[in-house]
mmCIF file of C-alpha atoms and ligand atoms in Angstrom:
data_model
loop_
_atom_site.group_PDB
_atom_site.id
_atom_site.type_symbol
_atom_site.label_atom_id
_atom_site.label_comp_id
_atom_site.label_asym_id
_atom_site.label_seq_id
_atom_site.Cartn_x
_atom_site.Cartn_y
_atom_site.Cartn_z
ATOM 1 C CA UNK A 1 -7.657 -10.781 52.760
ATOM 2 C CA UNK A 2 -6.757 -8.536 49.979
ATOM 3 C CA UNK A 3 -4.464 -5.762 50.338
ATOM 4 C CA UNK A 4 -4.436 -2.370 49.082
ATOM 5 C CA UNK A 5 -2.773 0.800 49.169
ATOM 6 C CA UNK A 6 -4.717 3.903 49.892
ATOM 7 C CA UNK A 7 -2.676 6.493 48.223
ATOM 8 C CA UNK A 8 -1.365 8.664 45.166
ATOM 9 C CA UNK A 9 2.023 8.954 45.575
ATOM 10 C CA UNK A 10 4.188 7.277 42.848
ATOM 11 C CA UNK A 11 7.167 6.705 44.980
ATOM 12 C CA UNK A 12 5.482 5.289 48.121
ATOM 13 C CA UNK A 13 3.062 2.724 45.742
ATOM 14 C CA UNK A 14 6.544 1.708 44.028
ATOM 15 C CA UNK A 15 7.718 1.241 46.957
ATOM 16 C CA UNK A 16 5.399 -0.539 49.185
ATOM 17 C CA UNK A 17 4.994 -3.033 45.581
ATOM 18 C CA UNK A 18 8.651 -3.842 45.979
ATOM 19 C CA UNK A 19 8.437 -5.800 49.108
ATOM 20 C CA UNK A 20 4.599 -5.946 49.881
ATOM 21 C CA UNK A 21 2.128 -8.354 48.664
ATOM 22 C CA UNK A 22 -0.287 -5.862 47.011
ATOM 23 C CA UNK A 23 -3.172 -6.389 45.519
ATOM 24 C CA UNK A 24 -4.262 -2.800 44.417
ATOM 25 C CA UNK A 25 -4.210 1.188 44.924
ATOM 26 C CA UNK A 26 -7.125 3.144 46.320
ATOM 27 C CA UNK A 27 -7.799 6.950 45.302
ATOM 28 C CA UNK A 28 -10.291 9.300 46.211
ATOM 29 C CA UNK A 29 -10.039 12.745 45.282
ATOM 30 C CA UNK A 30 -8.702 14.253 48.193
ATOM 31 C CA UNK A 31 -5.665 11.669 47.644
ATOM 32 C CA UNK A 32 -5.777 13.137 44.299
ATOM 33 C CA UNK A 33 -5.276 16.774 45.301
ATOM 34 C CA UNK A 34 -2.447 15.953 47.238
ATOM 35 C CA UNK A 35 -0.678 14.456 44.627
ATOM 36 C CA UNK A 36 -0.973 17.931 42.890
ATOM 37 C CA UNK A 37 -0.442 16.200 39.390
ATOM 38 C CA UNK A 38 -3.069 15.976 36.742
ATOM 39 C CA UNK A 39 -5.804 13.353 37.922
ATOM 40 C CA UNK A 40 -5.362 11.017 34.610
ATOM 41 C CA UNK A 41 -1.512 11.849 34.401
ATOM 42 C CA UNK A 42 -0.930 9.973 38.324
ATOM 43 C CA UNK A 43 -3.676 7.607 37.891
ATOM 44 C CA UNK A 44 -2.120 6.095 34.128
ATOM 45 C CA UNK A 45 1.243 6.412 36.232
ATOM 46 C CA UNK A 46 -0.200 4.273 38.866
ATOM 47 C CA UNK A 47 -1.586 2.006 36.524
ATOM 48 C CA UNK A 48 1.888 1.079 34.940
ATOM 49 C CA UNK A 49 3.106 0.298 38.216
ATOM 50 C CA UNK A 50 0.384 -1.968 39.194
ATOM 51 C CA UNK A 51 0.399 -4.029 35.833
ATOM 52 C CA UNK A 52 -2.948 -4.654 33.915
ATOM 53 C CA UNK A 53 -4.079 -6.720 36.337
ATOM 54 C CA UNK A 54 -4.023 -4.990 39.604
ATOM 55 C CA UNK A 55 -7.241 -3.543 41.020
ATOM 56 C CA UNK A 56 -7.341 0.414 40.823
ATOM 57 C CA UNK A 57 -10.219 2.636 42.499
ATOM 58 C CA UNK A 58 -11.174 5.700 41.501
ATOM 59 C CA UNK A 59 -13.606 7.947 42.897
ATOM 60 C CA UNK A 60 -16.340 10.040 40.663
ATOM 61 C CA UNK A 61 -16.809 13.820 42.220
ATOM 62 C CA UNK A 62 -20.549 13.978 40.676
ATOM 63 C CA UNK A 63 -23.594 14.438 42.706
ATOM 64 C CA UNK A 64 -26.402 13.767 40.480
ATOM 65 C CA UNK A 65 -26.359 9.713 38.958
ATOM 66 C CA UNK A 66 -26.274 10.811 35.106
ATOM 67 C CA UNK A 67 -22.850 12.945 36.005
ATOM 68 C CA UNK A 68 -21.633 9.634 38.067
ATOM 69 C CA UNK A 69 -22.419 7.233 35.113
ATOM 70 C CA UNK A 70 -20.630 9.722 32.997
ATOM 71 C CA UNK A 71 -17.732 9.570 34.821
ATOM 72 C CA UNK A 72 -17.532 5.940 35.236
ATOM 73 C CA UNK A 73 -17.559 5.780 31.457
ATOM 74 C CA UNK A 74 -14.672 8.186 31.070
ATOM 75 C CA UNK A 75 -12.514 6.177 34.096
ATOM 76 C CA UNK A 76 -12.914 2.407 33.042
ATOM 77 C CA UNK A 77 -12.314 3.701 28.618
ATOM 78 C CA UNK A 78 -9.162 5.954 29.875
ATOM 79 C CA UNK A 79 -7.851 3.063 32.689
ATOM 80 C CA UNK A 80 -9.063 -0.230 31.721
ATOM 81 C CA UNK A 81 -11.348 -2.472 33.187
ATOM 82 C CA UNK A 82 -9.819 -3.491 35.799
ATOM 83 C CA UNK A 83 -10.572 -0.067 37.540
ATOM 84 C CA UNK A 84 -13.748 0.197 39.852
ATOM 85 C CA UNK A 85 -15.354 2.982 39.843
ATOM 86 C CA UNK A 86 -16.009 4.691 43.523
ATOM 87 C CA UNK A 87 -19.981 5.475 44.086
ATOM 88 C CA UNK A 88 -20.990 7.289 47.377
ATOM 89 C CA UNK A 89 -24.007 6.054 48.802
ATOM 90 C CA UNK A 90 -26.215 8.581 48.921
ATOM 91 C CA UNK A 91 -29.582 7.959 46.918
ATOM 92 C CA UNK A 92 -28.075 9.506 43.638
ATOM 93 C CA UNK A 93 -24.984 6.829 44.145
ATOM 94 C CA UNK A 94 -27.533 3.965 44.168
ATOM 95 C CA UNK A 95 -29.258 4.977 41.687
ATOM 96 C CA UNK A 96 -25.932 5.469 39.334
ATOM 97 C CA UNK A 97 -24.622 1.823 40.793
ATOM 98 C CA UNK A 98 -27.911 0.009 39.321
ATOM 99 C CA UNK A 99 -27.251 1.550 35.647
ATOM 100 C CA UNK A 100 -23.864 0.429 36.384
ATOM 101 C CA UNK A 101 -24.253 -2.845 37.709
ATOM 102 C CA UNK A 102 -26.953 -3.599 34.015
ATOM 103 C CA UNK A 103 -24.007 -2.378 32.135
ATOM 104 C CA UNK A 104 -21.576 -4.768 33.951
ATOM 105 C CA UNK A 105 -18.698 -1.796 34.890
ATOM 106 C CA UNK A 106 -17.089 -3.057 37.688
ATOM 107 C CA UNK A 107 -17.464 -0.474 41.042
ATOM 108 C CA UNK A 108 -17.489 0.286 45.040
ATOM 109 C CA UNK A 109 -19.931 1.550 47.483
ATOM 110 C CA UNK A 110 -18.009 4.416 49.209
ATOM 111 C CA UNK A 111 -18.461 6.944 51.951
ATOM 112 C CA UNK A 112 -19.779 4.074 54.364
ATOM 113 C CA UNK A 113 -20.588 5.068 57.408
ATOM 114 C CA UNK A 114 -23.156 2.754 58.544
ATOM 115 C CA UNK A 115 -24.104 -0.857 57.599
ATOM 116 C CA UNK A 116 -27.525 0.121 56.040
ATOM 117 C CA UNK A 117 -25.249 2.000 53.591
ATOM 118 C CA UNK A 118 -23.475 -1.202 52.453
ATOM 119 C CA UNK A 119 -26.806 -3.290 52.522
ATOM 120 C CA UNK A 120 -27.794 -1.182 49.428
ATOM 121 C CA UNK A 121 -24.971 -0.907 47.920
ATOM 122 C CA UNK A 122 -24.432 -4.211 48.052
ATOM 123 C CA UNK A 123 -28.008 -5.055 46.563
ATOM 124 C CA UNK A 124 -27.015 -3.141 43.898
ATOM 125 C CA UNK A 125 -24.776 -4.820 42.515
ATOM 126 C CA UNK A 126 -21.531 -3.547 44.319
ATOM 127 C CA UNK A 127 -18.252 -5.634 44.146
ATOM 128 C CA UNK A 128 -16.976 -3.607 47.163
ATOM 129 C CA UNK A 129 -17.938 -1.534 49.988
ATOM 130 C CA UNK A 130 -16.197 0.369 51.652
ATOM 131 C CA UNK A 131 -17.026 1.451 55.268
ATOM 132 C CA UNK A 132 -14.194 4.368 56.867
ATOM 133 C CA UNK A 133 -12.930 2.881 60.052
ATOM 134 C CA UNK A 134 -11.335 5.783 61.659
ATOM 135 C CA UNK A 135 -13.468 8.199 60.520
ATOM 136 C CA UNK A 136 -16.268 6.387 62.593
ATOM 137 C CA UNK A 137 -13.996 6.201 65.363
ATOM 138 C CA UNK A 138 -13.371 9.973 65.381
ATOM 139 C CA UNK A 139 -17.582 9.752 65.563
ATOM 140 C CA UNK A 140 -17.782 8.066 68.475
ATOM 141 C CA UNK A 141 -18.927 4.499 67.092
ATOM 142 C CA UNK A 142 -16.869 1.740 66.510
ATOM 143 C CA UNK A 143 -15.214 1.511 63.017
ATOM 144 C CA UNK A 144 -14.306 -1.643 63.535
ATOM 145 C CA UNK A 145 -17.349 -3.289 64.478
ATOM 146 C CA UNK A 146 -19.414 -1.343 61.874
ATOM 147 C CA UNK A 147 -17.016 -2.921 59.167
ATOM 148 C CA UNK A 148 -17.783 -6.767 60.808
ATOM 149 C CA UNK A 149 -21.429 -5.835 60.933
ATOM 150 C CA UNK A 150 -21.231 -4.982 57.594
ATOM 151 C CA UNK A 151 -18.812 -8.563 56.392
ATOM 152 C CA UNK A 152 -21.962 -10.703 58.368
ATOM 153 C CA UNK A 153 -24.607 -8.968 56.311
ATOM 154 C CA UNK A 154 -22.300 -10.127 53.182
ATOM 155 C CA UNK A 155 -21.994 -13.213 54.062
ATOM 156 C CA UNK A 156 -25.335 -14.412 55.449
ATOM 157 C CA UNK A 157 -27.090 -12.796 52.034
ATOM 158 C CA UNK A 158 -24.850 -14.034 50.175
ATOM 159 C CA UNK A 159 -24.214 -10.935 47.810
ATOM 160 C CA UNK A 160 -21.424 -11.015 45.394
ATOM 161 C CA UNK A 161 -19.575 -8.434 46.916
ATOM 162 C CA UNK A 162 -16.585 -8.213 49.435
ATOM 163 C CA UNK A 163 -15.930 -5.725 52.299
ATOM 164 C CA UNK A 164 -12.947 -3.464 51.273
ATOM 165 C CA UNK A 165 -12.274 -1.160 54.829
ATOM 166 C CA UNK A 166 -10.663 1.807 54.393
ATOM 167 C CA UNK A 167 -9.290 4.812 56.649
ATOM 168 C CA UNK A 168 -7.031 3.127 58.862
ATOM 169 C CA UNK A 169 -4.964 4.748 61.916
ATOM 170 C CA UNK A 170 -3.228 1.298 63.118
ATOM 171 C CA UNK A 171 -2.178 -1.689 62.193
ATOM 172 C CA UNK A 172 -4.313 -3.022 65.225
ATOM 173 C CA UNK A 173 -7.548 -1.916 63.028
ATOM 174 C CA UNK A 174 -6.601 -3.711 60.208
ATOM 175 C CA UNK A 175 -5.385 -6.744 62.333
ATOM 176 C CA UNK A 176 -8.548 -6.969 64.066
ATOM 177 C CA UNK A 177 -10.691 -7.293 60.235
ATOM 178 C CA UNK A 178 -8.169 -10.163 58.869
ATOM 179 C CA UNK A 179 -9.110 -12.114 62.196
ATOM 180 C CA UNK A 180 -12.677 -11.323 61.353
ATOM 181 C CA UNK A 181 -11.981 -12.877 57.394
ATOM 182 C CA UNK A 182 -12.694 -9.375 56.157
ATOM 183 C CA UNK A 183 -12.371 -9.557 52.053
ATOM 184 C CA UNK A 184 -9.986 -7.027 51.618
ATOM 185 C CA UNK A 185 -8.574 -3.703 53.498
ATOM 186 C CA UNK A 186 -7.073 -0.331 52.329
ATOM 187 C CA UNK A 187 -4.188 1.587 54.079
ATOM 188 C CA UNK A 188 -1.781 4.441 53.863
ATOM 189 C CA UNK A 189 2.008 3.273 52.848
ATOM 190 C CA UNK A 190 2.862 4.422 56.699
ATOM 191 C CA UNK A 191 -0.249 1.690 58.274
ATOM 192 C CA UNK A 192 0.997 -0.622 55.643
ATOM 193 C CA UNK A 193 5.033 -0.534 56.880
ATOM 194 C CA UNK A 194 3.428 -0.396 60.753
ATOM 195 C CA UNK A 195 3.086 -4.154 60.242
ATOM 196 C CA UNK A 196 6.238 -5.106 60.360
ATOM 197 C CA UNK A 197 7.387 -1.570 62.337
ATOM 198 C CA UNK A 198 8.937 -3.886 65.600
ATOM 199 C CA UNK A 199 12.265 -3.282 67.170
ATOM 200 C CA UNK A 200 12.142 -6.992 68.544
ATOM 201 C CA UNK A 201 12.062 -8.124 65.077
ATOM 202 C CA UNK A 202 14.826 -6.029 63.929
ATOM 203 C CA UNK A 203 16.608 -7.276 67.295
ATOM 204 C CA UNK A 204 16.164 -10.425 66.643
ATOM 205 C CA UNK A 205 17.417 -10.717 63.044
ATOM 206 C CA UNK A 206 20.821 -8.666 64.489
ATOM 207 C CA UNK A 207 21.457 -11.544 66.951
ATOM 208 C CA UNK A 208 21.437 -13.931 64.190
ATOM 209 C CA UNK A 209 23.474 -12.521 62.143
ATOM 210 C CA UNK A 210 25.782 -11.713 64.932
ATOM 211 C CA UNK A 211 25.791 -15.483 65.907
ATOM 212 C CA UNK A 212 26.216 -16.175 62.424
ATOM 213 C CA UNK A 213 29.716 -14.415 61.650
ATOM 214 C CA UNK A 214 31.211 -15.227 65.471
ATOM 215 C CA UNK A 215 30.878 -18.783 63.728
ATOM 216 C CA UNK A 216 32.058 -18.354 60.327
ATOM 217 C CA UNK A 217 33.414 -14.918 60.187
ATOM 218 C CA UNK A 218 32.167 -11.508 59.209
ATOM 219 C CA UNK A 219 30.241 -11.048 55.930
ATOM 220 C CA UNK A 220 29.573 -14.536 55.505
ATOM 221 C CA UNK A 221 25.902 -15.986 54.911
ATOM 222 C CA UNK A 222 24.951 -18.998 53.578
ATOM 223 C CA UNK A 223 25.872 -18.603 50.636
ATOM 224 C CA UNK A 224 29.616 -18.185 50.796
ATOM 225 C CA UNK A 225 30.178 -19.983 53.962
HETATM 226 O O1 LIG B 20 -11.011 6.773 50.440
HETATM 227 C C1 LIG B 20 -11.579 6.882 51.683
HETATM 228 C C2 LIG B 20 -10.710 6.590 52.854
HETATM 229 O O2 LIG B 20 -9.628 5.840 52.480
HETATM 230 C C3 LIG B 20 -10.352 7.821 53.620
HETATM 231 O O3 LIG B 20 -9.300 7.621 54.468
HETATM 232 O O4 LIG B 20 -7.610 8.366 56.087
HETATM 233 O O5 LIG B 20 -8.875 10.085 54.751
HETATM 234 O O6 LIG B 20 -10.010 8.815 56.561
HETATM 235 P P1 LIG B 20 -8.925 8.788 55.528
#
């Protein structure tokens, strides 16, 4: 399951890059306003700190299709192809996804909410969708099983595309989609350091090192032992 991180701030992506195995960052423009830079200034900032090669989303704010196709044009030219470019699916954002899929720019189906959504989104040609967990929790559905819903209709018709869940509360949420062989999740730097957030683990490594240094004295490790 592929990682990402679903935010704009520069010190938290460097961060979670420095000891995480991350596969990309994930904007939308909300995430953009609260970086309170320029849009293109933090995005080419995030883009040096990914590399070339890591997978960056970025969300278009038209409504019509010919403004969305627009923008998709100005995103991949300004931050390389390796950028998908975020589509809401609403009937404009499928109709701006099939003009994108026949000129082969990479994007996501966004603002999921229900697996019909990603059904179309994925028929159109969509390398990822993106259904928002906790945002359908907060509805009163399950986020959770909406996103598996949405992986088996992937998988049984066989559409190139791969389930990429976003808006997550818990680590249990994401845990619960890598059982599930979801493609690839989305999380805030705080869900993303809730993995590992476990005072038995941090207990445990203690006692070792405790152990450790009542046997060959303080400060040593295995290298200077
Ligand atoms: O980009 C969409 C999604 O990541 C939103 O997350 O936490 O605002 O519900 P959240």
């Amino acid at each position: 399951m592929k990682l990402c991180i679903d935010t704009a701030d520069i010190e938290a992506i460097r961060s979670i890059y420095k000891y995480y195995p991350v596969d990309g960052v994930s904007t939308n423009p909300s995430i953009l306003a609260k970086s309170g830079q320029a849009p293109y200034e933090v995005l080419r900032e995030i883009r040096k700190i990914i590399g070339e090669e890591g997978e960056l989303f970025v969300q278009v704010i038209s409504k019509k299709a010919e403004g969305m196709i627009e923008e998709a044009h100005h995103i991949v030219k300004e931050l390389g192809l390796r950028t998908l470019v975020k589509i809401p699916c609403t009937e404009e954002g499928y109709r701006a996804m099939q003009q994108l899929h026949a000129e082969q720019i990479r994007f996501i189906g966004t603002a999921i909410y229900t697996p019909m959504q990603a059904y179309l989104a994925a028929k159109c040609g969509a390398d990822y969708v993106a259904p928002y967990i906790n945002r359908i929790d907060n509805m009163g559905f399950d986020g959770v099983q909406v996103a598996k819903d949405i992986q088996d209709i992937i998988e049984n018709s066989g559409y190139d595309c791969s389930l990429l869940a976003a808006s997550f509360k818990n680590s249990q949420q994401v845990l619960e989609l890598a059982k599930y062989g979801a493609g690839a999740v989305t999380a805030s730097p705080d869900v993303i350091r809730g993995f590992v957030k476990n005072a038995a683990i941090d207990a445990a490594v203690e006692d070792f090192i405790t152990d450790f240094e009542g046997l060959v004295g303080p400060g040593k490790t295995m290298a200077n032992c």
